[in-house]
CSV table of C-alpha atoms and ligand atoms in Angstrom, one decimal:
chain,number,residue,atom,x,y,z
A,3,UNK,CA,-20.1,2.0,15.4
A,4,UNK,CA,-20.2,0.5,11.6
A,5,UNK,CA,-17.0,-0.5,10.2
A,6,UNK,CA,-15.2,2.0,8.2
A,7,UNK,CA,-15.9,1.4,4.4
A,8,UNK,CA,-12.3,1.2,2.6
A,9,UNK,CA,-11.1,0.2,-0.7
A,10,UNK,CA,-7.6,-1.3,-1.4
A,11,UNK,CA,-5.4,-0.3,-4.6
A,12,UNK,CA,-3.1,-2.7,-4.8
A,13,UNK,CA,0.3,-4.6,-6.6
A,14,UNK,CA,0.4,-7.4,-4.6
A,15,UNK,CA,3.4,-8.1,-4.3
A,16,UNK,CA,3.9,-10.2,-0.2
A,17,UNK,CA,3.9,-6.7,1.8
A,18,UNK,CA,0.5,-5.5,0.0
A,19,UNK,CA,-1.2,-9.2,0.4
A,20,UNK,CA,-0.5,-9.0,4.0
A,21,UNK,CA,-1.9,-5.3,4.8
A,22,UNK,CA,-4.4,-7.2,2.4
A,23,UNK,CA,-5.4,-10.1,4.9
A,24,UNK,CA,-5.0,-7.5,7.9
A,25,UNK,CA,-7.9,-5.2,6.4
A,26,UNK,CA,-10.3,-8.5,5.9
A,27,UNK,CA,-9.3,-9.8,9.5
A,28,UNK,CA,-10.6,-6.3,11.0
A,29,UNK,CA,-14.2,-6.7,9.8
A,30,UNK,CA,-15.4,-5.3,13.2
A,31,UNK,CA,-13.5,-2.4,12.2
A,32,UNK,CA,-13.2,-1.9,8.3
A,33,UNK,CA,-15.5,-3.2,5.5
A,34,UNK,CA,-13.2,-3.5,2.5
A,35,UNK,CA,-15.3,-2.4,-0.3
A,36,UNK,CA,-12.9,-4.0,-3.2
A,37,UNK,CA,-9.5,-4.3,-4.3
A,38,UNK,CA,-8.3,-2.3,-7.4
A,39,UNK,CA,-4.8,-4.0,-9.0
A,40,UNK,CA,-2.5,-1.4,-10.7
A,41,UNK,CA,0.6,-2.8,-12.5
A,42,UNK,CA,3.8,-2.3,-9.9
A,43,UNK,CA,5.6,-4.8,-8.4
A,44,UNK,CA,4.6,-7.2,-11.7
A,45,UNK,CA,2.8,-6.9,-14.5
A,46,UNK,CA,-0.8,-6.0,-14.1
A,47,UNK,CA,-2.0,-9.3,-15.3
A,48,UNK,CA,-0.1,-10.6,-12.2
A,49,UNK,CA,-1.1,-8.4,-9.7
A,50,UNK,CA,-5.1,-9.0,-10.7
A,51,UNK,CA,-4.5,-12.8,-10.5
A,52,UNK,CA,-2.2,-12.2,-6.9
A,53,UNK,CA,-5.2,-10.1,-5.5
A,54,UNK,CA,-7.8,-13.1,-6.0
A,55,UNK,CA,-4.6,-15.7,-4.7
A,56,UNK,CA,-4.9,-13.3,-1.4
A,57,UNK,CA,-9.2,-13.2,-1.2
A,58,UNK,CA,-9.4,-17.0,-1.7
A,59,UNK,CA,-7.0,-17.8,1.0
A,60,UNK,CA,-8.8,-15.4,3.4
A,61,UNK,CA,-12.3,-17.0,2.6
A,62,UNK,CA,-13.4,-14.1,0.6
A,63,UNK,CA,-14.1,-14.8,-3.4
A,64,UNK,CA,-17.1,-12.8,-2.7
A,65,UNK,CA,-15.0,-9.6,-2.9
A,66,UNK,CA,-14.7,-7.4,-6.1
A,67,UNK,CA,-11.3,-7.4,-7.3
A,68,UNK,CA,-10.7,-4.9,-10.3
A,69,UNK,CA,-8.2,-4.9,-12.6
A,70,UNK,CA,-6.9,-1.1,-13.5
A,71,UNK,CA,-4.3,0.4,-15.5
A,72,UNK,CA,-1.2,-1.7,-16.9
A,73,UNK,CA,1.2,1.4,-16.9
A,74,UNK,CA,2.0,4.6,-15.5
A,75,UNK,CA,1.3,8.0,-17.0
A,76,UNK,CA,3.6,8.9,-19.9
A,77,UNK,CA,6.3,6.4,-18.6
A,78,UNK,CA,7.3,3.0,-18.8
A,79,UNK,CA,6.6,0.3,-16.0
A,80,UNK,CA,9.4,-0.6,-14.0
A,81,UNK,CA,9.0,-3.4,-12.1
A,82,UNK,CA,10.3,-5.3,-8.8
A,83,UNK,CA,10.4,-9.1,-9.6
A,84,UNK,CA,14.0,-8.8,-8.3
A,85,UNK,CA,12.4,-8.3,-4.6
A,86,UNK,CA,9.0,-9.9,-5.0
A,87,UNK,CA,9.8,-12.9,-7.4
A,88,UNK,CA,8.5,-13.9,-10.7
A,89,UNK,CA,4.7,-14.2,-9.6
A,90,UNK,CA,5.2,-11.2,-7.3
A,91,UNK,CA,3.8,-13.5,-4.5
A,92,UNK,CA,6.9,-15.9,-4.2
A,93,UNK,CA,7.4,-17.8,-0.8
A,94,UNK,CA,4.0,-19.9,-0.1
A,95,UNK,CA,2.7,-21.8,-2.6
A,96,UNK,CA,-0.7,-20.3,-3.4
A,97,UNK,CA,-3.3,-22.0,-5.7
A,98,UNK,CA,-4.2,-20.1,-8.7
A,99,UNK,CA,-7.3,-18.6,-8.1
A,100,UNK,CA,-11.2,-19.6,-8.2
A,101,UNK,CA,-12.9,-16.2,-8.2
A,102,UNK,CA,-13.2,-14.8,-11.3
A,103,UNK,CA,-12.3,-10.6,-11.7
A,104,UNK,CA,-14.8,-8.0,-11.6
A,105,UNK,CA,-16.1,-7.1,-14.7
A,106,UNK,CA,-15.4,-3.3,-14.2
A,107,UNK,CA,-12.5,-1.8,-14.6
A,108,UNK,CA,-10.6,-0.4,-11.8
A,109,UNK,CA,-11.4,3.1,-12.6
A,110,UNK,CA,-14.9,2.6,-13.1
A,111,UNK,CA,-14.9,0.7,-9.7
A,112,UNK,CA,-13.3,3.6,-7.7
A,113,UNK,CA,-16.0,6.3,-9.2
A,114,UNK,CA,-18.9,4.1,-9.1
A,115,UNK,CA,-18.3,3.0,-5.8
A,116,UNK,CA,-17.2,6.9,-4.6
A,117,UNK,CA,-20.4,8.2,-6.3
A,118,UNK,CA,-22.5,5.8,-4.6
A,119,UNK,CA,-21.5,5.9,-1.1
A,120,UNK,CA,-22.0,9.4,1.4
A,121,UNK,CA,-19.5,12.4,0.5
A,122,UNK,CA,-16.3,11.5,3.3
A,123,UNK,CA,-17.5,8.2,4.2
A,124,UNK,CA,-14.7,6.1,1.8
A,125,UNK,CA,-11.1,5.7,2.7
A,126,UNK,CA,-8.5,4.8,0.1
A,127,UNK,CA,-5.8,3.0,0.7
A,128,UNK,CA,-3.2,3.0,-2.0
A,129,UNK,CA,-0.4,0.1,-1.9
A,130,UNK,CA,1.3,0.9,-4.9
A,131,UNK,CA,1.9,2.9,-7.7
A,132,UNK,CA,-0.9,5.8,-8.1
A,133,UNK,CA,-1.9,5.6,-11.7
A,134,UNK,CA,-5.9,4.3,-11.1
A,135,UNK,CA,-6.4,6.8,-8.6
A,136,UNK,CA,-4.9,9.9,-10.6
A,137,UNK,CA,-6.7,8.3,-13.8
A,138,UNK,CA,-10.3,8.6,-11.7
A,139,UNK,CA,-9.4,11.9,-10.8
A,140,UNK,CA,-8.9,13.2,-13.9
A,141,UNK,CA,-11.9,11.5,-15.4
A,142,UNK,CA,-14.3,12.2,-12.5
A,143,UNK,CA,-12.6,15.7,-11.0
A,144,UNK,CA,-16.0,15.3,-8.2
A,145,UNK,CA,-14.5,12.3,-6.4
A,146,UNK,CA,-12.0,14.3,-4.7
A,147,UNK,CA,-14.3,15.8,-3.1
A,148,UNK,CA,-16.0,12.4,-2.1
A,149,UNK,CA,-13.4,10.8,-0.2
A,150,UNK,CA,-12.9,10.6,2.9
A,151,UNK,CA,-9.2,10.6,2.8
A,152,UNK,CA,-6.5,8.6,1.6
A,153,UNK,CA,-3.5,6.4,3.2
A,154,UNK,CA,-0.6,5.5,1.0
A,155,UNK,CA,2.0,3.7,1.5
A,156,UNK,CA,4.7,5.8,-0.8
A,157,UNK,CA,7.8,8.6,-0.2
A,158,UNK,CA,10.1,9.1,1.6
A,159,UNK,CA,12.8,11.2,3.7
A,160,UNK,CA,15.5,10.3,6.0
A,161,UNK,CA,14.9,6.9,4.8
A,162,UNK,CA,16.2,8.1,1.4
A,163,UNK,CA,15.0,5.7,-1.8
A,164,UNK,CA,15.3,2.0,-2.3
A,165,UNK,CA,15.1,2.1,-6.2
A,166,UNK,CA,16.8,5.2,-7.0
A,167,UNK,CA,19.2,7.0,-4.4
A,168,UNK,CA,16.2,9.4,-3.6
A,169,UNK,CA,13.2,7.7,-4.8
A,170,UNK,CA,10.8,5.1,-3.3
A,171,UNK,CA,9.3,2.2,-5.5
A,172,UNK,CA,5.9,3.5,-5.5
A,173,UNK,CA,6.2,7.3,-6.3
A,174,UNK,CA,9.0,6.8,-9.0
A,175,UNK,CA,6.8,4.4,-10.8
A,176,UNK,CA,4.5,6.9,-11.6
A,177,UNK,CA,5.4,10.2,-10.4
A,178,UNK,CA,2.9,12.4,-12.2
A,179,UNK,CA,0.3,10.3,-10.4
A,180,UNK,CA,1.6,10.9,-7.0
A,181,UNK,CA,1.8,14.1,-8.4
A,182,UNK,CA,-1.7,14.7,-9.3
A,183,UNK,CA,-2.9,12.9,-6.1
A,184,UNK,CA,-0.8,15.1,-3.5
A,185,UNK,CA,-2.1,18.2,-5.9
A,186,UNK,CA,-6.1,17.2,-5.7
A,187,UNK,CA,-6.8,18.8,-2.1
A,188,UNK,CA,-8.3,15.2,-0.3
A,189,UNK,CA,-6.8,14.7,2.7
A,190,UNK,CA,-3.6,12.4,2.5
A,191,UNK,CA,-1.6,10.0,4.9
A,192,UNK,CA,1.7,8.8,3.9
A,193,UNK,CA,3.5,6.2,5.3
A,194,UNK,CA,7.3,6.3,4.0
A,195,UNK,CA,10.2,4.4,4.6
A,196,UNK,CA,11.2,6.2,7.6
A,197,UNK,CA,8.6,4.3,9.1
A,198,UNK,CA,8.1,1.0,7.2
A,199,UNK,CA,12.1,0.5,7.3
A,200,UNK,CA,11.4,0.3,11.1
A,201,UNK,CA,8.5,-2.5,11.0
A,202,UNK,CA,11.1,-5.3,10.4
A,203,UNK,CA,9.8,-8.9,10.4
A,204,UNK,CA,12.8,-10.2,12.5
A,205,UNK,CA,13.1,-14.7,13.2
A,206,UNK,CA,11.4,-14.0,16.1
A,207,UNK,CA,8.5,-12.2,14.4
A,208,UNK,CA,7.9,-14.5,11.6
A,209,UNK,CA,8.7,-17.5,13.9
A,210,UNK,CA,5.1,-15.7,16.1
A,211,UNK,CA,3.3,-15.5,12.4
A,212,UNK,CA,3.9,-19.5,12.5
A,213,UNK,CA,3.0,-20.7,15.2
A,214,UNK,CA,-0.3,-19.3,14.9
A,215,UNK,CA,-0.4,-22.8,13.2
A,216,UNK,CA,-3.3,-21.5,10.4
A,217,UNK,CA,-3.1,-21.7,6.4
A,218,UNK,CA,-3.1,-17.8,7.4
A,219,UNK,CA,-0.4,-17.7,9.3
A,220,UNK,CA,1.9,-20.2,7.4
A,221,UNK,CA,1.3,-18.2,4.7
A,222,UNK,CA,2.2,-14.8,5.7
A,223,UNK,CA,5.6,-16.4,7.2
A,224,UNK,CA,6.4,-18.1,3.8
A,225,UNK,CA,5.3,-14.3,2.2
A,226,UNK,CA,7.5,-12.3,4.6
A,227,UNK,CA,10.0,-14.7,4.5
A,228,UNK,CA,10.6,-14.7,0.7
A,229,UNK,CA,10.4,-11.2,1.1
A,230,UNK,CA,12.8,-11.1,3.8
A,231,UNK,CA,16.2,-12.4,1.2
A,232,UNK,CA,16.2,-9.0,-0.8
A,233,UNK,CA,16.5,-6.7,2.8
A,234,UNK,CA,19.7,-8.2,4.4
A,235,UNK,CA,21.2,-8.3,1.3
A,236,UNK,CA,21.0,-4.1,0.4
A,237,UNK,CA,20.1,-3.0,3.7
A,238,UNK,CA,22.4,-5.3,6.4
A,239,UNK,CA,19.4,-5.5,8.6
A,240,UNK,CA,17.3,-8.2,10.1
A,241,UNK,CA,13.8,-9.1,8.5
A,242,UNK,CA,12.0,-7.4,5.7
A,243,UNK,CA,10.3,-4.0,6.2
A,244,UNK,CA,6.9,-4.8,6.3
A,245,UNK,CA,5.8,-1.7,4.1
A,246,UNK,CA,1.6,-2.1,2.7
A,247,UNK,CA,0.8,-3.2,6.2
A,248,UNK,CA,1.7,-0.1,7.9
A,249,UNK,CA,-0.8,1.7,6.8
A,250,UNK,CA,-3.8,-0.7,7.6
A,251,UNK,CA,-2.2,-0.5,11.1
A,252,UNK,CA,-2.7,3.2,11.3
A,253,UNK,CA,-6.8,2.7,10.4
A,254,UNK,CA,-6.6,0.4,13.4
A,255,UNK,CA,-4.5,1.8,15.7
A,256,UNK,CA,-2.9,5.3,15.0
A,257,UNK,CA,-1.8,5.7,18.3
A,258,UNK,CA,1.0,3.1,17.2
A,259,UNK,CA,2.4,6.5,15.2
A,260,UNK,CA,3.8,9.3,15.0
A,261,UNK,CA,3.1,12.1,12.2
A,262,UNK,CA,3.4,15.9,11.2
A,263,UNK,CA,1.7,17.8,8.6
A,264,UNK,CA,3.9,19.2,6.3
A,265,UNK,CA,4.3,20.2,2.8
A,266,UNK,CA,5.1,17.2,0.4
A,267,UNK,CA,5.9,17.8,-3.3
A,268,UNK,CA,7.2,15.1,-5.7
A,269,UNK,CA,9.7,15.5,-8.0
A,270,UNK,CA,8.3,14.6,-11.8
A,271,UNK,CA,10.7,16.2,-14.1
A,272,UNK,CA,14.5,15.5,-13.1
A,273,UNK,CA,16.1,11.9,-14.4
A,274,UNK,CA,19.1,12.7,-11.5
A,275,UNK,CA,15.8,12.7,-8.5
A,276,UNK,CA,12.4,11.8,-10.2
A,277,UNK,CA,10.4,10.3,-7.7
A,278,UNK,CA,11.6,12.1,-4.7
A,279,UNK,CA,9.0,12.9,-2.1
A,280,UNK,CA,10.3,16.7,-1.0
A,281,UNK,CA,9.0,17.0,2.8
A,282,UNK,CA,9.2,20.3,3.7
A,283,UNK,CA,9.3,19.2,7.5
A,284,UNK,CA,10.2,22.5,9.2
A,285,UNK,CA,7.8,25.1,6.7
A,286,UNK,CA,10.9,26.3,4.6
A,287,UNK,CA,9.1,27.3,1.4
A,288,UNK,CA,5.8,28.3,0.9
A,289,UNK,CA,4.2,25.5,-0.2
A,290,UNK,CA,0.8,24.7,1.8
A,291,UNK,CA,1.0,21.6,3.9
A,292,UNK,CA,-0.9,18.9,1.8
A,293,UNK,CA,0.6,15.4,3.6
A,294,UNK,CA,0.1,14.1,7.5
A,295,UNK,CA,3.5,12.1,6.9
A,296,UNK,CA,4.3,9.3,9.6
A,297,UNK,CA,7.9,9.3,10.8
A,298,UNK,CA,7.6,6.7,13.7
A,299,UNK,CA,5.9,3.4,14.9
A,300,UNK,CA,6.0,1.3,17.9
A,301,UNK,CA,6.9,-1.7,15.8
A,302,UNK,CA,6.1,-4.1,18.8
A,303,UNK,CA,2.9,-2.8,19.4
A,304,UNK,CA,2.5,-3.5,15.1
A,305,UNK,CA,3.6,-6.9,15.3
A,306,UNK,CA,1.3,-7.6,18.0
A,307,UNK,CA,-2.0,-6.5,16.5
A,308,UNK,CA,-1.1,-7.9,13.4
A,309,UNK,CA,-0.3,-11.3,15.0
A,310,UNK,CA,-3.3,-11.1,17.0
A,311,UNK,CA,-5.6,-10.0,13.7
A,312,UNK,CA,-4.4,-12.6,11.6
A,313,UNK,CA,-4.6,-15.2,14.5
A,314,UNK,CA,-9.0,-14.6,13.5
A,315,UNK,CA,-8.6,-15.5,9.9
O,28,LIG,O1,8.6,0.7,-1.7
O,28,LIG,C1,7.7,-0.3,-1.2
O,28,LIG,C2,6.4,-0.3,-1.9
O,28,LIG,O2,6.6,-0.7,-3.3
O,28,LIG,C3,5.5,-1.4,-1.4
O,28,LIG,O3,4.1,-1.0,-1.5
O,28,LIG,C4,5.8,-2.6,-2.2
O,28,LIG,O4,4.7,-3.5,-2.3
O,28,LIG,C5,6.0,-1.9,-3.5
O,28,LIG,O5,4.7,-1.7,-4.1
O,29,LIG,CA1,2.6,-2.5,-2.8
């Protein structure tokens, strides 16, 4: 079977550089069509220049890498340097890049690229906030109808926020994107905290990510381990939540999962909640189900196919 075409919208940030170097190690499996930065985790000027950081060290400066939109939708950007560091990719110490960007611009890149390839053939996975994707759909309303589906990494439940009480990073940065995207009728995966909260990189994880003795895998344990200072801190638990990862894992292995379809609305208006991913999970209202929302993961079984993927890089 051909690898499934993909393309990754991205903050990089150290969770989304390793669901990064997970897609490019599965080439038997995905063909990563491009990365498209979005401002997030840092600026966007940052998270262009992470992106090629991440596709040099993984052999790739062949790979477009777009840079897209430097804010969210009628908002200011809030950022996370407090958790990802200055750069955004604190913890290894990554040459600046050789490749040079893309000429196109992020949005251009996603409808070119949906226009060009078969209706339901592209997958979209989204790693941060959802500002190019909701910009493309309002400037090409046909996409939606082009993509296959899309897997974000964003929301969340149980799990409750980790920048507002309520809200996760990715949603509340731009909440009338999410908006727009859960609204646009293209088939959606999310992968909240409830799950990513679970995918812990524990001493014992990162010590595996080591000793696979590559520039790969020192890198990704210097990445998760930066990352790592921020969880114990707020959350009192051991290891960072791998989040961006997650949902690459799902492409790969869904079986790894758990989900339910359900009704998922964000909230875009309220200071007290904006950002809040409202799961409807047992069909309260009468809102359609829009989401397949994951709620579980057999974290060994993710920590082994991403040792063992990252072990080819
Ligand atoms: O809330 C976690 C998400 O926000 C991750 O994608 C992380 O990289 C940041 O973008
Ligand atoms: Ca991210």
């Amino acid at each position: 079977m051909a690898p499934r075409p993909i393309l990754i919208d991205t903050d990089p940030g150290q969770d989304d550089a390793v669901a990064i170097l997970l897609a490019l190690a599965a080439r038997d499996t995905l063909d990563v069509l491009g990365l498209t930065c979005v401002a997030g985790n840092v600026p966007l000027e940052k998270t262009a220049l992470n992106a090629r950081r991440i596709c040099d060290l993984a052999g790739r400066p062949d790979l477009p890498v777009c840079a897209g939109c430097d804010r969210p939708m009628g908002r200011a950007l809030v950022t996370a340097e407090h958790v990802h560091g200055q750069s955004g990719l604190d913890g290894p110490d990554l040459p600046a890049p050789q490749m040079p960007l893309h000429p196109a611009h992020a949005v251009d890149f996603l409808i070119d690229t949906l226009r060009a390839y078969p209706p339901g053939t592209v997958t979209l996975i989204a790693l941060g906030p959802l500002t190019n994707l909701a910009t493309a759909f309002g400037r090409a309303p046909d996409i939606t109808g082009r993509l296959r589906e899309i897997v974000l990494m964003g929301g969340a439940q149980a799990a409750l926020g980790n920048v507002t009480p309520v809200a996760e990073f990715n949603i509340h940065v731009d909440p009338t994107a999410a908006d727009i995207v859960l609204r646009a009728g293209v088939p959606v995966v999310m992968v909240p905290l409830d799950v990513t909260h679970k995918a812990l990189v524990t001493p014992a994880r990162n010590a595996a990510l080591r000793a696979l003795g590559t520039p790969v895998g020192h890198a990704v344990a210097d990445l998760t381990g930066f990352f790592e200072r921020y969880n114990p801190v707020r959350y009192g638990a051991e290891g960072a939540p791998l989040h961006d990862p997650c949902t690459i894992a799902w492409l790969l292995r869904p079986d790894l999962f758990a989900s339910r379809h359900v009704n998922v609305t964000v909230e875009t208006q309220s200071d007290l909640t904006l950002g809040m991913t409202v799961m409807d999970w047992w069909g309260i209202s009468d809102r359609a189900p829009n989401t397949t929302v994951l709620h579980d993961i057999d974290a060994d079984g993710f920590f082994d196919l991403l040792t063992e993927r990252l072990a080819t890089l």
